[in-house]
């Protein structure tokens, strides 16, 4: 059976697995006992298996959808080099972040996730503040990620309409926003479903996403034929189309593509209260999904680079997304529409999975009374046993964030805000792990051992660099229509959260709040 141990520091526990393997029913019981040790009673049905948990995290980072949505970043920031190496380099650092997060998720498998980790690893005096900062950063990132994913689905649909009508119907910002709102509403309905249904759907999401990605890779390599550029061009050709005079800085901006595409893997932690064997499944899902998306994404990017005969031509396309133009050039109209249809479906399912993740974050934060109106957002629907109110709060806030579609930099602003918010919330507990929490964490089934310190230092340093990078505009000269609104979104939330903390929250918010009887934690 499981032996629950308490660390030498405050508020940290782990599971030490002993004895024979347990049955599924016994595993669920062990999971709920572990959750009780962390201060919470089980409110969800544990119907996500290991493979479904991996599929869930993988689906949120939909490979083909992420590459298709962010291709313009690499094209502008270095051309072929920007695409290929602008994807590969960040992935190495993201793996360090994922490994550190996996260790924490294994030790403390709760839907509260990152802000719970921060509270338990921070000095007792600053525990509540660390939890407050992490929670608000994560909520900001989660909601803007939902909006940015669904916005790219809307862009994909408008691209398909333009190609299908041979360019006679090109939808502007207004219709695109209408499509975005419709997609968000559909996702709200899907995310309100029962856990059992969501678990089975996410397995389908993962299979479809992987299949669509492989199909696109094969199609681009095979059908580009004589259009293929040389290996030297595909891997070493550099073009600066950003508007920044410094080529090195221009190349760094390409890092935004994988940083946005590889977000949301903390979802495995956020659904851990719905997972059987969460202390094992959550870290495996985090690591496997990041490695799979990073690797498959790089192979797809290489295929794209070989098939790209002219970087300027792709950047000048009238279609909403350059990837649509590339597929049209290489595969023709019918081939492009076939691949693009699966791309749309994959990205749509990605948005649905992210909606589930965001609603669980909102629910967990509200459960600790950290959000305005928490008593509404922490309610569990008695029929579906899911946080339906939290789902629709996420949808409504995403609709408001979607108003940015009327800006020329809508996607880069939403993507930047989601990356800054999410990775700040990722780095905070990792920073605390390597500082004040060095002796507080008793490792779970997955542990980095002595490597937690160097891996953690690399992870935190990288996030600090990326956050600064994503605050800059896409060009040296900008105006209101083309400015980077990511810092505006993040600062607005920071001002609200900081104001709330100073005005009242510091007097009543204590961090993760147990919802069961007397619990030592």
PDB file of C-alpha atoms in Angstrom, residues 253-385:
ATOM      1  CA  UNK A 253      11.572  36.652 -31.878  1.00  0.00           C
ATOM      2  CA  UNK A 254      11.072  33.300 -33.658  1.00  0.00           C
ATOM      3  CA  UNK A 255      11.149  31.648 -30.236  1.00  0.00           C
ATOM      4  CA  UNK A 256       7.568  32.819 -29.698  1.00  0.00           C
ATOM      5  CA  UNK A 257       6.317  30.021 -31.983  1.00  0.00           C
ATOM      6  CA  UNK A 258       7.307  26.976 -29.908  1.00  0.00           C
ATOM      7  CA  UNK A 259       6.792  28.858 -26.645  1.00  0.00           C
ATOM      8  CA  UNK A 260       3.107  29.301 -27.528  1.00  0.00           C
ATOM      9  CA  UNK A 261       2.698  25.888 -29.125  1.00  0.00           C
ATOM     10  CA  UNK A 262       4.226  24.122 -26.120  1.00  0.00           C
ATOM     11  CA  UNK A 263       2.005  25.590 -23.424  1.00  0.00           C
ATOM     12  CA  UNK A 264      -0.696  23.870 -21.448  1.00  0.00           C
ATOM     13  CA  UNK A 265       1.205  20.750 -20.440  1.00  0.00           C
ATOM     14  CA  UNK A 266       0.479  21.711 -16.822  1.00  0.00           C
ATOM     15  CA  UNK A 267      -2.991  20.413 -17.704  1.00  0.00           C
ATOM     16  CA  UNK A 268      -1.873  16.981 -16.526  1.00  0.00           C
ATOM     17  CA  UNK A 269      -1.522  18.458 -13.043  1.00  0.00           C
ATOM     18  CA  UNK A 270      -4.799  20.352 -13.212  1.00  0.00           C
ATOM     19  CA  UNK A 271      -6.842  17.237 -13.999  1.00  0.00           C
ATOM     20  CA  UNK A 272      -4.935  15.058 -11.513  1.00  0.00           C
ATOM     21  CA  UNK A 273      -8.009  14.835  -9.273  1.00  0.00           C
ATOM     22  CA  UNK A 274      -9.766  13.124 -12.194  1.00  0.00           C
ATOM     23  CA  UNK A 275      -6.873  10.741 -12.939  1.00  0.00           C
ATOM     24  CA  UNK A 276      -6.352   7.232 -11.613  1.00  0.00           C
ATOM     25  CA  UNK A 277      -2.821   6.834 -10.244  1.00  0.00           C
ATOM     26  CA  UNK A 278      -2.243  10.572 -10.541  1.00  0.00           C
ATOM     27  CA  UNK A 279       1.163  10.669  -8.834  1.00  0.00           C
ATOM     28  CA  UNK A 280       2.514   8.423 -11.607  1.00  0.00           C
ATOM     29  CA  UNK A 281       0.317   9.486 -14.531  1.00  0.00           C
ATOM     30  CA  UNK A 282       0.688  13.286 -14.232  1.00  0.00           C
ATOM     31  CA  UNK A 283       4.503  13.463 -14.533  1.00  0.00           C
ATOM     32  CA  UNK A 284       4.551  10.873 -17.324  1.00  0.00           C
ATOM     33  CA  UNK A 285       1.914  12.840 -19.250  1.00  0.00           C
ATOM     34  CA  UNK A 286       3.836  16.093 -18.856  1.00  0.00           C
ATOM     35  CA  UNK A 287       7.144  14.668 -20.076  1.00  0.00           C
ATOM     36  CA  UNK A 288       5.799  12.453 -22.861  1.00  0.00           C
ATOM     37  CA  UNK A 289       3.515  15.130 -24.304  1.00  0.00           C
ATOM     38  CA  UNK A 290       6.228  17.819 -24.353  1.00  0.00           C
ATOM     39  CA  UNK A 291       8.783  15.475 -25.934  1.00  0.00           C
ATOM     40  CA  UNK A 292       6.265  14.222 -28.507  1.00  0.00           C
ATOM     41  CA  UNK A 293       4.994  17.656 -29.510  1.00  0.00           C
ATOM     42  CA  UNK A 294       8.480  19.157 -29.598  1.00  0.00           C
ATOM     43  CA  UNK A 295       9.854  16.294 -31.723  1.00  0.00           C
ATOM     44  CA  UNK A 296       6.924  15.972 -34.118  1.00  0.00           C
ATOM     45  CA  UNK A 297       6.711  19.733 -34.434  1.00  0.00           C
ATOM     46  CA  UNK A 298      10.356  19.982 -35.441  1.00  0.00           C
ATOM     47  CA  UNK A 299       9.958  17.286 -38.096  1.00  0.00           C
ATOM     48  CA  UNK A 300       6.896  19.111 -39.473  1.00  0.00           C
ATOM     49  CA  UNK A 301       8.811  22.404 -39.456  1.00  0.00           C
ATOM     50  CA  UNK A 302      11.679  20.782 -41.398  1.00  0.00           C
ATOM     51  CA  UNK A 303       9.164  19.524 -43.974  1.00  0.00           C
ATOM     52  CA  UNK A 304       7.725  23.039 -44.207  1.00  0.00           C
ATOM     53  CA  UNK A 305      11.204  24.547 -44.624  1.00  0.00           C
ATOM     54  CA  UNK A 306      12.065  22.204 -47.512  1.00  0.00           C
ATOM     55  CA  UNK A 307       8.741  22.997 -49.197  1.00  0.00           C
ATOM     56  CA  UNK A 308       9.087  26.791 -48.819  1.00  0.00           C
ATOM     57  CA  UNK A 309      10.447  28.082 -52.121  1.00  0.00           C
ATOM     58  CA  UNK A 310       9.923  31.767 -51.281  1.00  0.00           C
ATOM     59  CA  UNK A 311       9.635  33.185 -47.755  1.00  0.00           C
ATOM     60  CA  UNK A 312       8.467  36.664 -48.918  1.00  0.00           C
ATOM     61  CA  UNK A 313       5.684  35.139 -51.040  1.00  0.00           C
ATOM     62  CA  UNK A 314       4.281  33.261 -48.040  1.00  0.00           C
ATOM     63  CA  UNK A 315       4.430  36.357 -45.842  1.00  0.00           C
ATOM     64  CA  UNK A 316       2.584  38.388 -48.478  1.00  0.00           C
ATOM     65  CA  UNK A 317      -0.299  35.930 -48.871  1.00  0.00           C
ATOM     66  CA  UNK A 318      -3.828  37.288 -48.596  1.00  0.00           C
ATOM     67  CA  UNK A 319      -4.868  34.220 -46.611  1.00  0.00           C
ATOM     68  CA  UNK A 320      -5.129  34.562 -42.831  1.00  0.00           C
ATOM     69  CA  UNK A 321      -2.415  31.962 -42.256  1.00  0.00           C
ATOM     70  CA  UNK A 322       0.737  31.410 -44.407  1.00  0.00           C
ATOM     71  CA  UNK A 323       0.573  27.658 -43.757  1.00  0.00           C
ATOM     72  CA  UNK A 324      -2.649  27.569 -45.772  1.00  0.00           C
ATOM     73  CA  UNK A 325      -0.884  29.219 -48.692  1.00  0.00           C
ATOM     74  CA  UNK A 326       2.034  26.776 -48.499  1.00  0.00           C
ATOM     75  CA  UNK A 327      -0.270  23.759 -48.561  1.00  0.00           C
ATOM     76  CA  UNK A 328      -2.180  25.307 -51.474  1.00  0.00           C
ATOM     77  CA  UNK A 329       1.045  25.871 -53.422  1.00  0.00           C
ATOM     78  CA  UNK A 330       2.354  22.355 -52.763  1.00  0.00           C
ATOM     79  CA  UNK A 331      -0.790  20.205 -52.766  1.00  0.00           C
ATOM     80  CA  UNK A 332      -3.233  22.158 -54.910  1.00  0.00           C
ATOM     81  CA  UNK A 333      -6.709  23.170 -53.856  1.00  0.00           C
ATOM     82  CA  UNK A 334      -8.159  19.694 -53.214  1.00  0.00           C
ATOM     83  CA  UNK A 335      -5.098  18.398 -51.386  1.00  0.00           C
ATOM     84  CA  UNK A 336      -4.820  21.552 -49.319  1.00  0.00           C
ATOM     85  CA  UNK A 337      -8.501  21.433 -48.302  1.00  0.00           C
ATOM     86  CA  UNK A 338      -8.149  17.780 -47.276  1.00  0.00           C
ATOM     87  CA  UNK A 339      -5.167  18.408 -44.973  1.00  0.00           C
ATOM     88  CA  UNK A 340      -6.588  21.737 -43.813  1.00  0.00           C
ATOM     89  CA  UNK A 341      -9.888  20.138 -42.778  1.00  0.00           C
ATOM     90  CA  UNK A 342      -8.061  17.805 -40.397  1.00  0.00           C
ATOM     91  CA  UNK A 343      -5.934  20.722 -39.191  1.00  0.00           C
ATOM     92  CA  UNK A 344      -9.075  22.663 -38.310  1.00  0.00           C
ATOM     93  CA  UNK A 345     -10.550  19.685 -36.479  1.00  0.00           C
ATOM     94  CA  UNK A 346      -7.302  19.091 -34.574  1.00  0.00           C
ATOM     95  CA  UNK A 347      -7.068  22.736 -33.503  1.00  0.00           C
ATOM     96  CA  UNK A 348     -10.766  22.810 -32.603  1.00  0.00           C
ATOM     97  CA  UNK A 349     -10.253  19.787 -30.350  1.00  0.00           C
ATOM     98  CA  UNK A 350      -7.150  21.451 -28.933  1.00  0.00           C
ATOM     99  CA  UNK A 351      -9.313  24.405 -27.912  1.00  0.00           C
ATOM    100  CA  UNK A 352     -11.824  22.079 -26.267  1.00  0.00           C
ATOM    101  CA  UNK A 353      -9.088  20.380 -24.244  1.00  0.00           C
ATOM    102  CA  UNK A 354      -7.673  23.748 -23.187  1.00  0.00           C
ATOM    103  CA  UNK A 355     -11.148  24.872 -22.144  1.00  0.00           C
ATOM    104  CA  UNK A 356     -11.321  21.898 -19.764  1.00  0.00           C
ATOM    105  CA  UNK A 357      -7.890  22.729 -18.361  1.00  0.00           C
ATOM    106  CA  UNK A 358      -8.704  26.420 -17.846  1.00  0.00           C
ATOM    107  CA  UNK A 359     -12.000  25.627 -16.120  1.00  0.00           C
ATOM    108  CA  UNK A 360     -10.213  23.303 -13.678  1.00  0.00           C
ATOM    109  CA  UNK A 361      -7.732  26.053 -12.830  1.00  0.00           C
ATOM    110  CA  UNK A 362     -10.539  28.546 -12.229  1.00  0.00           C
ATOM    111  CA  UNK A 363     -12.424  25.987 -10.132  1.00  0.00           C
ATOM    112  CA  UNK A 364      -9.372  25.200  -7.986  1.00  0.00           C
ATOM    113  CA  UNK A 365      -8.525  28.879  -7.428  1.00  0.00           C
ATOM    114  CA  UNK A 366     -12.162  29.636  -6.586  1.00  0.00           C
ATOM    115  CA  UNK A 367     -12.238  26.665  -4.205  1.00  0.00           C
ATOM    116  CA  UNK A 368      -9.691  28.595  -2.170  1.00  0.00           C
ATOM    117  CA  UNK A 369     -11.866  31.750  -2.425  1.00  0.00           C
ATOM    118  CA  UNK A 370      -9.269  33.636  -4.475  1.00  0.00           C
ATOM    119  CA  UNK A 371     -11.571  34.904  -7.245  1.00  0.00           C
ATOM    120  CA  UNK A 372     -14.376  37.455  -7.128  1.00  0.00           C
ATOM    121  CA  UNK A 373     -17.609  35.467  -6.877  1.00  0.00           C
ATOM    122  CA  UNK A 374     -15.764  32.308  -5.830  1.00  0.00           C
ATOM    123  CA  UNK A 375     -18.885  30.773  -4.333  1.00  0.00           C
ATOM    124  CA  UNK A 376     -20.331  30.532  -7.853  1.00  0.00           C
ATOM    125  CA  UNK A 377     -17.237  29.350  -9.694  1.00  0.00           C
ATOM    126  CA  UNK A 378     -16.378  26.548  -7.258  1.00  0.00           C
ATOM    127  CA  UNK A 379     -19.738  24.815  -7.586  1.00  0.00           C
ATOM    128  CA  UNK A 380     -19.789  21.307  -9.030  1.00  0.00           C
ATOM    129  CA  UNK A 381     -22.760  20.422 -11.226  1.00  0.00           C
ATOM    130  CA  UNK A 382     -24.583  17.557  -9.543  1.00  0.00           C
ATOM    131  CA  UNK A 383     -25.447  15.888 -12.852  1.00  0.00           C
ATOM    132  CA  UNK A 384     -22.090  15.994 -14.658  1.00  0.00           C
ATOM    133  CA  UNK A 385     -19.862  16.349 -11.584  1.00  0.00           C
TER     134      UNK A 385
END
